[in-house]
Coordinates of C-alpha atoms in Angstrom, one line a residue:
X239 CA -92.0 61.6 69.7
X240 CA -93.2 58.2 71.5
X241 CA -90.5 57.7 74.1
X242 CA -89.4 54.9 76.4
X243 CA -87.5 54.5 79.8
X244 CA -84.8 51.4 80.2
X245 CA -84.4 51.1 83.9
X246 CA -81.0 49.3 84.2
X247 CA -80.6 47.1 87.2
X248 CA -78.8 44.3 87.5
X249 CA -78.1 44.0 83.6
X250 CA -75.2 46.9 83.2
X251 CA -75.1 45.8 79.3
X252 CA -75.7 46.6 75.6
X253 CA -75.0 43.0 74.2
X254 CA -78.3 40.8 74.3
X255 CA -80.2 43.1 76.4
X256 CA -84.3 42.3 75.8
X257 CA -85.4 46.0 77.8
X258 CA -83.1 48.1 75.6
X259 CA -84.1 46.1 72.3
X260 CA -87.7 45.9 72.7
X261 CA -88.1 50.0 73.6
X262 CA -85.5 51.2 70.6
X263 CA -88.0 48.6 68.7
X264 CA -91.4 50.4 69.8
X265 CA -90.3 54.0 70.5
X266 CA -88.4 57.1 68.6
X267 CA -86.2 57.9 71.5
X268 CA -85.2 56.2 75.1
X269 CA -84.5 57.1 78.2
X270 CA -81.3 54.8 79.5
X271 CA -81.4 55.1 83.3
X272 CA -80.0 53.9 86.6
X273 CA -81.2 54.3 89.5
X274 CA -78.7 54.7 92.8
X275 CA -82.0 53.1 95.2
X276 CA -81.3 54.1 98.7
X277 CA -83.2 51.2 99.7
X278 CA -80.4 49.2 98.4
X279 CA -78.3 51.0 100.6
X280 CA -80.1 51.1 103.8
X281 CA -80.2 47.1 103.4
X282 CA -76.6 47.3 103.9
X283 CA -75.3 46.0 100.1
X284 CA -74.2 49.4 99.3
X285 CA -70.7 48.3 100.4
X286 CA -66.9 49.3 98.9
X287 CA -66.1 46.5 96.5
X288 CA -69.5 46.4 94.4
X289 CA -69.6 50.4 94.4
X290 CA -66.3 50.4 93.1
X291 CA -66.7 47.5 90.3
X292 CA -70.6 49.3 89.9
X293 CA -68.8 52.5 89.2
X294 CA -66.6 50.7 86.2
X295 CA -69.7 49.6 84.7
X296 CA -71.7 52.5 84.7
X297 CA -68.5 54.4 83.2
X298 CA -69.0 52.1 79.7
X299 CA -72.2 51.5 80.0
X300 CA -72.5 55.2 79.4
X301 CA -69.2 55.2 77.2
X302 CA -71.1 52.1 74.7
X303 CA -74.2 54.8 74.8
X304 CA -72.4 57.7 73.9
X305 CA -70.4 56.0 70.8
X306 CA -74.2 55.0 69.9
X307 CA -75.1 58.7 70.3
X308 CA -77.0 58.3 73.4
X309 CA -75.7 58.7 77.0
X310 CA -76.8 57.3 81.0
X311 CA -78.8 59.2 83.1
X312 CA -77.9 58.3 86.6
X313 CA -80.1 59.1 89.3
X314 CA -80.2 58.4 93.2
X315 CA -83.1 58.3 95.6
X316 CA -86.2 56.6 95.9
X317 CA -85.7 54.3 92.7
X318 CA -89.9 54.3 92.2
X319 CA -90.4 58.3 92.7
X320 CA -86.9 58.3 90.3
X321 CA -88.2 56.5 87.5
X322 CA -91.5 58.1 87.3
X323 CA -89.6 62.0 87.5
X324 CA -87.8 60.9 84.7
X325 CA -90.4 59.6 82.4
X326 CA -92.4 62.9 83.0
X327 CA -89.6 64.9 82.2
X328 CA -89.4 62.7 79.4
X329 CA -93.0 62.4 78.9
X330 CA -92.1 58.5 78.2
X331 CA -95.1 56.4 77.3
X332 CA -93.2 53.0 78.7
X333 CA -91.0 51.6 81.0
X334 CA -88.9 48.9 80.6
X335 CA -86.9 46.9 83.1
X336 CA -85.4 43.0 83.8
X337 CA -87.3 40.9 86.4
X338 CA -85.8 40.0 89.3
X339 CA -86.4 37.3 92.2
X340 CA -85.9 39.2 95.7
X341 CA -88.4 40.2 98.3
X342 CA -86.4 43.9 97.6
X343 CA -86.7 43.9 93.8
X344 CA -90.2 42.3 94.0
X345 CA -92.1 44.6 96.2
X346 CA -90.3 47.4 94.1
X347 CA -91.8 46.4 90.8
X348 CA -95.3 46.0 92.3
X349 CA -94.7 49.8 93.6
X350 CA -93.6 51.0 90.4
X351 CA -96.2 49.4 88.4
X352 CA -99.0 50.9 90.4
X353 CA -97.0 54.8 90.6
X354 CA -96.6 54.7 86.5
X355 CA -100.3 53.3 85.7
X356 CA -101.0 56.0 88.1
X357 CA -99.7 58.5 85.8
X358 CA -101.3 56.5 82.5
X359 CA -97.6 55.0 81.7
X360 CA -97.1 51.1 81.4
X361 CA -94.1 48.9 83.1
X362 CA -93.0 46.0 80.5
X363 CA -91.5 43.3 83.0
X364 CA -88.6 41.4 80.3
X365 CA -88.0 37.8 81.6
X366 CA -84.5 35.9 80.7
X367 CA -82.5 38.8 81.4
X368 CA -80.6 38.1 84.5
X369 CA -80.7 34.5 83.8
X370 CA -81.2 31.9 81.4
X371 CA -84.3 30.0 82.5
X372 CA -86.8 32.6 84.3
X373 CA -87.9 32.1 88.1
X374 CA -91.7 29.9 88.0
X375 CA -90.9 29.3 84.2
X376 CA -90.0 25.3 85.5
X377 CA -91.9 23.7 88.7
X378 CA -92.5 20.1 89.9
X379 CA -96.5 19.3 89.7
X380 CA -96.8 19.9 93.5
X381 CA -95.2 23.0 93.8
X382 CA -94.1 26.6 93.0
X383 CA -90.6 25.8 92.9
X384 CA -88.1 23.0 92.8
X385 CA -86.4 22.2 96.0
X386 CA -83.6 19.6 95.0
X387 CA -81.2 21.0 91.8
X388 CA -81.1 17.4 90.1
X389 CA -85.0 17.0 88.8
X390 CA -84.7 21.0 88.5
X391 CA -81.7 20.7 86.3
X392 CA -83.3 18.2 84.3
X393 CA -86.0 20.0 83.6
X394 CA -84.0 23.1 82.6
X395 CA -81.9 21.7 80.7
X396 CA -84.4 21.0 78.0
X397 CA -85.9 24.6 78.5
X398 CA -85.6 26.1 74.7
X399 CA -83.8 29.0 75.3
X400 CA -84.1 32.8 73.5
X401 CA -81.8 34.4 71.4
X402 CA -79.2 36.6 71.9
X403 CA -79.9 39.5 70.7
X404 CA -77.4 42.2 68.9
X405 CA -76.0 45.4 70.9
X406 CA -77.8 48.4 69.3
X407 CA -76.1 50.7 66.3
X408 CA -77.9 54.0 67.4
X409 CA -79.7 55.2 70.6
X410 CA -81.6 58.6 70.2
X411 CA -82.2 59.9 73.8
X412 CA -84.0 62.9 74.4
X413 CA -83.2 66.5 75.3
X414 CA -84.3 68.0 78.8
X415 CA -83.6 64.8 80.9
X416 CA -81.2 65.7 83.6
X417 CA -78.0 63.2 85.0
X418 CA -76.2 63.3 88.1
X419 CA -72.0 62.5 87.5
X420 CA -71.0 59.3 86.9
X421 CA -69.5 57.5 89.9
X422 CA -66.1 57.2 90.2
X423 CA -64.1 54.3 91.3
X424 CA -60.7 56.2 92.6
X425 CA -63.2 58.4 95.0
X426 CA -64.0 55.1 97.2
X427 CA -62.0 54.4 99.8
X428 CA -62.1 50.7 101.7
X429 CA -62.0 48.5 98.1
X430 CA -59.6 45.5 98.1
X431 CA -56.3 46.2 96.9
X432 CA -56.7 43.2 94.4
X433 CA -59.9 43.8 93.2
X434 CA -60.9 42.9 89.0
X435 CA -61.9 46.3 87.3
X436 CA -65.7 45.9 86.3
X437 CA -67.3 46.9 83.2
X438 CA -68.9 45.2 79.8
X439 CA -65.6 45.3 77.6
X440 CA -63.6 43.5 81.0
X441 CA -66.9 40.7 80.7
X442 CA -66.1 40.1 77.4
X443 CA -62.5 40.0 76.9
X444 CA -62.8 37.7 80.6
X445 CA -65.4 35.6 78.7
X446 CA -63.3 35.3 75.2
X447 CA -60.1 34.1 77.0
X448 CA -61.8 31.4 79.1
X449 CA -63.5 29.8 75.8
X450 CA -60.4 30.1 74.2
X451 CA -58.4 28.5 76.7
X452 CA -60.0 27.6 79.9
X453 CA -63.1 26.0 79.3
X454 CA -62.0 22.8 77.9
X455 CA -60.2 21.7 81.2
X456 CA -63.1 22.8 83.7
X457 CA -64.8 19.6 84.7
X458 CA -61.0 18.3 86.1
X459 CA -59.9 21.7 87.2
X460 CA -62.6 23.9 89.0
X461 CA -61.9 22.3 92.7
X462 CA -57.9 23.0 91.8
X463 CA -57.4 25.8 94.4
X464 CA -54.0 26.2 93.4
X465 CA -54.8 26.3 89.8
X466 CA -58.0 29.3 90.2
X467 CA -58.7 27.6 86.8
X468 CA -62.6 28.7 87.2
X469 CA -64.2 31.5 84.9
X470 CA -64.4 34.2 87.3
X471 CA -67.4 35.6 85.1
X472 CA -69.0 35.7 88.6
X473 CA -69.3 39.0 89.2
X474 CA -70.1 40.0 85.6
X475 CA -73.4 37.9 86.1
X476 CA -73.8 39.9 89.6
X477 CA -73.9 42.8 87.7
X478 CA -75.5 41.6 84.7
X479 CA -72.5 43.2 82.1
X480 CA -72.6 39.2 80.8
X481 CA -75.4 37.7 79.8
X482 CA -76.6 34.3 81.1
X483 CA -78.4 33.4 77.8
X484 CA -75.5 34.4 75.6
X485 CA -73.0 32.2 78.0
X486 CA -74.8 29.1 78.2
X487 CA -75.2 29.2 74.1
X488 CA -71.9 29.5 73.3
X489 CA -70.7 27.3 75.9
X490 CA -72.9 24.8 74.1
X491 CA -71.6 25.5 71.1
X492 CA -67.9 25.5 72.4
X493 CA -68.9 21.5 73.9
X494 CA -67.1 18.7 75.6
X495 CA -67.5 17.8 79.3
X496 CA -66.0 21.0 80.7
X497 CA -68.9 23.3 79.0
X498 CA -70.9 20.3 80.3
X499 CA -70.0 21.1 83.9
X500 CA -70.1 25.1 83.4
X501 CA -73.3 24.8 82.0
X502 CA -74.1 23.0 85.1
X503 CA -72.8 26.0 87.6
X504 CA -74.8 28.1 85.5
X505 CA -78.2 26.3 86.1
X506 CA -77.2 26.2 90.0
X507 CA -77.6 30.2 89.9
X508 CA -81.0 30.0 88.2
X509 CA -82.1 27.4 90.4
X510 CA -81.0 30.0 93.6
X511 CA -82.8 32.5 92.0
X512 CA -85.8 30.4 91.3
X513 CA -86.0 29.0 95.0
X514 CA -85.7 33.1 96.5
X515 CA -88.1 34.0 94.2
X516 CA -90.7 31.5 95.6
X517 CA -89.4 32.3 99.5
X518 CA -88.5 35.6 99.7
X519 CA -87.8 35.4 103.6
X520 CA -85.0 32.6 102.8
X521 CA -82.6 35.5 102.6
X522 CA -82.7 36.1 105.9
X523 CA -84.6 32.6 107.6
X524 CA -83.8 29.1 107.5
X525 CA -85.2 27.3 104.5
X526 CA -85.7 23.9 106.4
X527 CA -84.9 25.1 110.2
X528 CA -83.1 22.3 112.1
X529 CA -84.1 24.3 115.0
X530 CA -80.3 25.1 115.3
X531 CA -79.1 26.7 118.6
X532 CA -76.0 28.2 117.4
X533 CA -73.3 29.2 119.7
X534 CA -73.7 32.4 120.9
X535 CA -71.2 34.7 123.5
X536 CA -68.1 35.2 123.9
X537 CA -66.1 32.2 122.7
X538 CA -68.4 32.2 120.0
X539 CA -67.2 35.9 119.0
X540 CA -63.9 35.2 119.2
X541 CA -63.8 32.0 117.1
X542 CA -66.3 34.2 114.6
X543 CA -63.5 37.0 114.7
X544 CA -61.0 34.4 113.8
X545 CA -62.3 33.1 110.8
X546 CA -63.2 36.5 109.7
X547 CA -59.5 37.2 109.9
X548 CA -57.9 34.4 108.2
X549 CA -56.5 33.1 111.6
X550 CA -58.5 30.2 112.8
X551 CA -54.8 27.9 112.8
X552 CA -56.8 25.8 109.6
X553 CA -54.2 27.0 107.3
X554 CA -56.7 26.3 104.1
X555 CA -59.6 28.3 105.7
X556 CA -57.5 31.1 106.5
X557 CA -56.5 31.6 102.9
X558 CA -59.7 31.3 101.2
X559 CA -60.6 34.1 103.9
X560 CA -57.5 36.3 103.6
X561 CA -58.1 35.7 99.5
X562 CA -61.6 37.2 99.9
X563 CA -60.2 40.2 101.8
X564 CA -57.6 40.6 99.0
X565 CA -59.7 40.1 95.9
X566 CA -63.1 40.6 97.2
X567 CA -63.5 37.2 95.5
X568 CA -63.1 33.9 96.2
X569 CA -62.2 30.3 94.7
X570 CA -65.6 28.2 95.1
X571 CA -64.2 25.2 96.6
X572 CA -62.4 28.0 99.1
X573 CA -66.2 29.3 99.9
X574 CA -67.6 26.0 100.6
X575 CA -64.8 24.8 103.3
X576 CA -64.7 28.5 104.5
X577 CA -68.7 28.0 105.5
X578 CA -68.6 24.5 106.3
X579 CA -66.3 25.7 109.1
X580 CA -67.8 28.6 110.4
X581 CA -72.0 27.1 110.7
X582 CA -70.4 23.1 111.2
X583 CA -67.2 23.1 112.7
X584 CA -67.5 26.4 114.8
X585 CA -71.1 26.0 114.9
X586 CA -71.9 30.2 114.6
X587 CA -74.9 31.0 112.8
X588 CA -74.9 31.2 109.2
X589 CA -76.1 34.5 108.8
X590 CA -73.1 36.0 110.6
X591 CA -70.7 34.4 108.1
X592 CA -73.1 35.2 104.9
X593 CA -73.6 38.8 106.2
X594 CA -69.4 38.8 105.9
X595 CA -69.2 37.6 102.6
X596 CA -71.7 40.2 101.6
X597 CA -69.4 42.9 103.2
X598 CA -66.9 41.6 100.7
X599 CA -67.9 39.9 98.0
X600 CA -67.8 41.6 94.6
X601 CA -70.2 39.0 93.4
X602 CA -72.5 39.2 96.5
X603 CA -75.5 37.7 95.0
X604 CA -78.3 37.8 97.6
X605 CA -80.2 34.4 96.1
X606 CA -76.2 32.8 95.6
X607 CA -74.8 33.5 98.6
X608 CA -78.0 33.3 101.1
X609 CA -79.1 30.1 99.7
X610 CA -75.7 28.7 98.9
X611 CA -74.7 29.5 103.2
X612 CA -78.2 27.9 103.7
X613 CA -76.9 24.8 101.3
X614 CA -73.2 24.4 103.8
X615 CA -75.2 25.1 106.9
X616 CA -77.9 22.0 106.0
X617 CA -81.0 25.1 106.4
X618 CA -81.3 24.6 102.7
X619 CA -81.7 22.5 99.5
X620 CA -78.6 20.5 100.7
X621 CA -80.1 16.9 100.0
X622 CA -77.1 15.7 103.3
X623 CA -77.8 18.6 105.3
X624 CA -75.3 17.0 108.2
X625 CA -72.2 16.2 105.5
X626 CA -69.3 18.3 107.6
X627 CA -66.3 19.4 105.5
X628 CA -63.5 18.7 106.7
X629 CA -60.4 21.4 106.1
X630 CA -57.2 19.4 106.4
X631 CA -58.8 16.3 103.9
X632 CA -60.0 18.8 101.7
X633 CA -56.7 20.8 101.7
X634 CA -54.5 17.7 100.8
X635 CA -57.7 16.6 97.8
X636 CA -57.6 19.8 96.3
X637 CA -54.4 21.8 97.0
X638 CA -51.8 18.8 97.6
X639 CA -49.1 20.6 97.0
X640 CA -50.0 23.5 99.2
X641 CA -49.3 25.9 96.9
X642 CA -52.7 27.7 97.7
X643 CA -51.7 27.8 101.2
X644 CA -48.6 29.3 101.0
X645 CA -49.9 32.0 98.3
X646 CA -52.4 33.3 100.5
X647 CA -50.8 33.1 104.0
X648 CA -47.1 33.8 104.2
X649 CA -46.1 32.6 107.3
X650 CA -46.1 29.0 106.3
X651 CA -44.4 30.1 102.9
X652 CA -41.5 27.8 104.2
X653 CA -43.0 24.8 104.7
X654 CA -43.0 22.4 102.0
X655 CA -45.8 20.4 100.0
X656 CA -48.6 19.1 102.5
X657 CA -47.0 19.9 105.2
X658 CA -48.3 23.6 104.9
X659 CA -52.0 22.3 106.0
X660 CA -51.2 21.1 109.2
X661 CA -48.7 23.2 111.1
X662 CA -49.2 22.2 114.7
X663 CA -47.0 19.0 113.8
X664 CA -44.0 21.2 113.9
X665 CA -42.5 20.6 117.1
X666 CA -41.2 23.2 119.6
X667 CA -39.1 26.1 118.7
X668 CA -40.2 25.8 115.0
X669 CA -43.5 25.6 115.5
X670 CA -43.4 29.0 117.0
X671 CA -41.2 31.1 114.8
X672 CA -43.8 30.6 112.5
X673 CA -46.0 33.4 113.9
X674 CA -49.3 31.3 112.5
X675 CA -52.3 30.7 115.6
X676 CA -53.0 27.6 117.0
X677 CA -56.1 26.1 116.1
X678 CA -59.0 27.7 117.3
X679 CA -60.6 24.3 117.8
X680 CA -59.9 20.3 117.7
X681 CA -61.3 18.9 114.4
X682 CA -62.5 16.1 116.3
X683 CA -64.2 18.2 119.1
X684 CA -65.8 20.6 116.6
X685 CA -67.5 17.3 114.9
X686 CA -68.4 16.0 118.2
X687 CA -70.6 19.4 119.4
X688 CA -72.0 19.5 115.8
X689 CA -73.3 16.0 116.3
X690 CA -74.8 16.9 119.9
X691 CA -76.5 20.0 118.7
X692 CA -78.4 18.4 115.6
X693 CA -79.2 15.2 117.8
X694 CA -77.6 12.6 115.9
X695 CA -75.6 9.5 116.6
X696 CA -73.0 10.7 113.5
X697 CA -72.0 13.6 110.8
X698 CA -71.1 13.0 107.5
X699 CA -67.4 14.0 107.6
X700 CA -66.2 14.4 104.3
X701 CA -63.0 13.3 103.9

């Protein structure tokens, strides 16, 4: 029998999946595995929310398998020394796995190419699996990468891309190759209370609702905070149960200015990818350092513990925070004032507030959220790396009725419209049977130390 292994990573699918296709194509039997890579955990990503959404998609991923009349093996470990035990007990000719852009996965695939030739047994590399345009397969003439989306987007936009290809009708996997138990979801303890169930079926029925009936309104309504009228496919890309080819083709086909803009926020995640892929150490170290000095101590704790509790007395901040704690997700527009007032306004490092979202975030991309923090905190591709959000103008542009606001944090439920974003006018008694903090700093103040610590005369202050 010529076997194969399909090492599932970050591509948890059976619809338009190249690595599965291409080994069913070339070999009589396959080996569907995942690998549990301690690494992964010793990096810290391991955390409650992705286990639990990870353990619904390994649960039909191995479900889809089985109705094929195959099944997943799950392993855990050293993911290298794992794949190559299981393609001896399988005596598998070939391995075949997604690429992938981090320092992580990238030093991995080098290590795992070297153990199987070791052993006389080829690594296929599939490109376009995790994403629609590959990392390297675009760059500007003086270059490895592109550092500014527009001329990027440009160029990817007029990038042919492949097929989608069919979920298989059979998988024959071969006898002898052991499994560890599936992980189960209800076993983990520390997952948000609201947190979306996980899984390739969820992806699709997710995807199949917002082209019927979300789509069409996205370019107007994806900053509507109140209105969470965005895809929240997020962290079905994450976890690959969606595929990035598949959604930008039949967002095309769907058309009209609100695929136009999706499309758009798709190409932003390939272009993340494509810039981490080229600077592996921008997951961890400024992209463009502004020699930042960021506040440090006590004060700077506090304000840091503030934010991470949805009580910095910026009534808009605190929701998008407490949402994230809820959800393990969060409304983009609620992400990018919830950074730009952390790294501007509080001026605390970056890392400390991207290290939180990571704690949380079901989607908790490492190229996405490093470089998009990076983007807020003007270390990265941000072409105004000094714009400053500011939370009370951005409340009243894109929740102006407050309903946002009040959703998420309950003790300004009785205050009316716009008045829910800025509390402190309530005078006196009022004011404190509301129960909400003070704010932990003047807008105007936290501008003015922003200004002094990047050495400039002004800020852009969005407004």
């Amino acid at each position: 029998m010529n076997v194969s292994v399909v090492l599932f990573t970050a591509d948890l699918r059976l619809h338009d999946h190249p690595p599965l296709r291409a080994a069913l194509d070339g070999s009589d039997e396959v080996v569907p595995l995942f690998v549990r890579d301690r690494a992964v955990d010793r990096a810290g990503f391991a955390v409650p929310n992705r286990l639990a959404f990870l353990a619904d998609c390994l649960s039909e991923l191995d479900a889809g398998l089985r109705e094929r009349g195959g099944r997943l093996v799950v392993r855990s470990g050293d993911l290298v020394e794992e794949v190559c035990k299981a393609a001896a007990e399988a005596d598998a000719g070939a391995v075949h796995l997604a690429a992938d852009v981090s320092g992580l996965a990238q030093r991995r695939e080098e290590r795992l190419r070297r153990a199987l030739e070791a052993d006389g047994r080829r690594l296929h590399v599939h490109d376009a699996v995790t994403s629609a345009v590959p990392a390297g397969a675009v760059t500007p003439a003086a270059s490895d990468h592109y550092a500014v989306f527009t001329p990027y987007f440009r160029q990817w936009s007029r990038q042919p891309l492949r097929e989608a290809v069919a979920a298989p009708r059979r998988v024959r996997v071969p006898d002898g190759v052991g499994s560890e138990p599936l992980p189960v979801r209800d076993r983990l303890s520390g997952v948000s209370a609201g947190l979306a169930a996980g899984g390739e079926a969820e992806g699709r029925r997710r995807l199949a609702a917002w082209l019927r009936a979300g789509i069409e309104s996205y370019e107007d309504r994806h900053d509507d905070l109140a209105g969470d009228a965005t895809s929240r496919l997020s962290p079905h890309l994450h976890f690959g149960t969606l595929s990035t080819v598949e959604l930008v083709h039949r967002a095309r086909q769907a058309g009209g200015p609100g695929a136009e803009a999706f499309v758009r926020q798709l190409a932003w995640r390939d272009f993340h990818r494509q810039v981490l892929a080229a600077r592996p150490a921008a997951a961890s170290a400024d992209y463009r350092t502004k020699h930042d000095r960021w506040r440090t101590g006590r004060a700077a704790d506090e304000d840091a513990e503030a934010w991470r509790a949805g009580r910095t007395g910026y009534p808009v901040v605190d929701a998008a925070m407490r949402q994230l704690r809820h959800e393990g997700w969060m409304h983009n527009r609620g992400r990018l004032l919830a950074a730009s007032f952390l790294a501007k306004t509080l001026y605390v490092d970056w890392r400390v507030g991207a290290r939180h979202f990571l704690e949380l975030l079901v989607d908790g991309d490492v190229a996405n959220n490093q470089l998009n923090w990076q983007w807020v905190a003007g270390t990265g591709t941000d072409t105004r790396p000094n714009r400053v959000l500011n939370p009370v103008a951005q409340a009243k542009r894109y929740d102006p009725d407050g309903a946002y606001v009040r959703r998420w944090v309950p003790e300004l439920a009785a205050l009316p419209g716009a008045r829910a974003h800025e509390p402190w006018k309530l005078g006196g008694p009022d004011r404190a049977a509301l129960g909400y903090p003070e704010p932990v700093v003047d807008l105007a103040d936290g501008l003015a130390r922003f200004r002094q610590a990047r050495e400039r005369d002004r800020a852009e202050n969005y407004t």
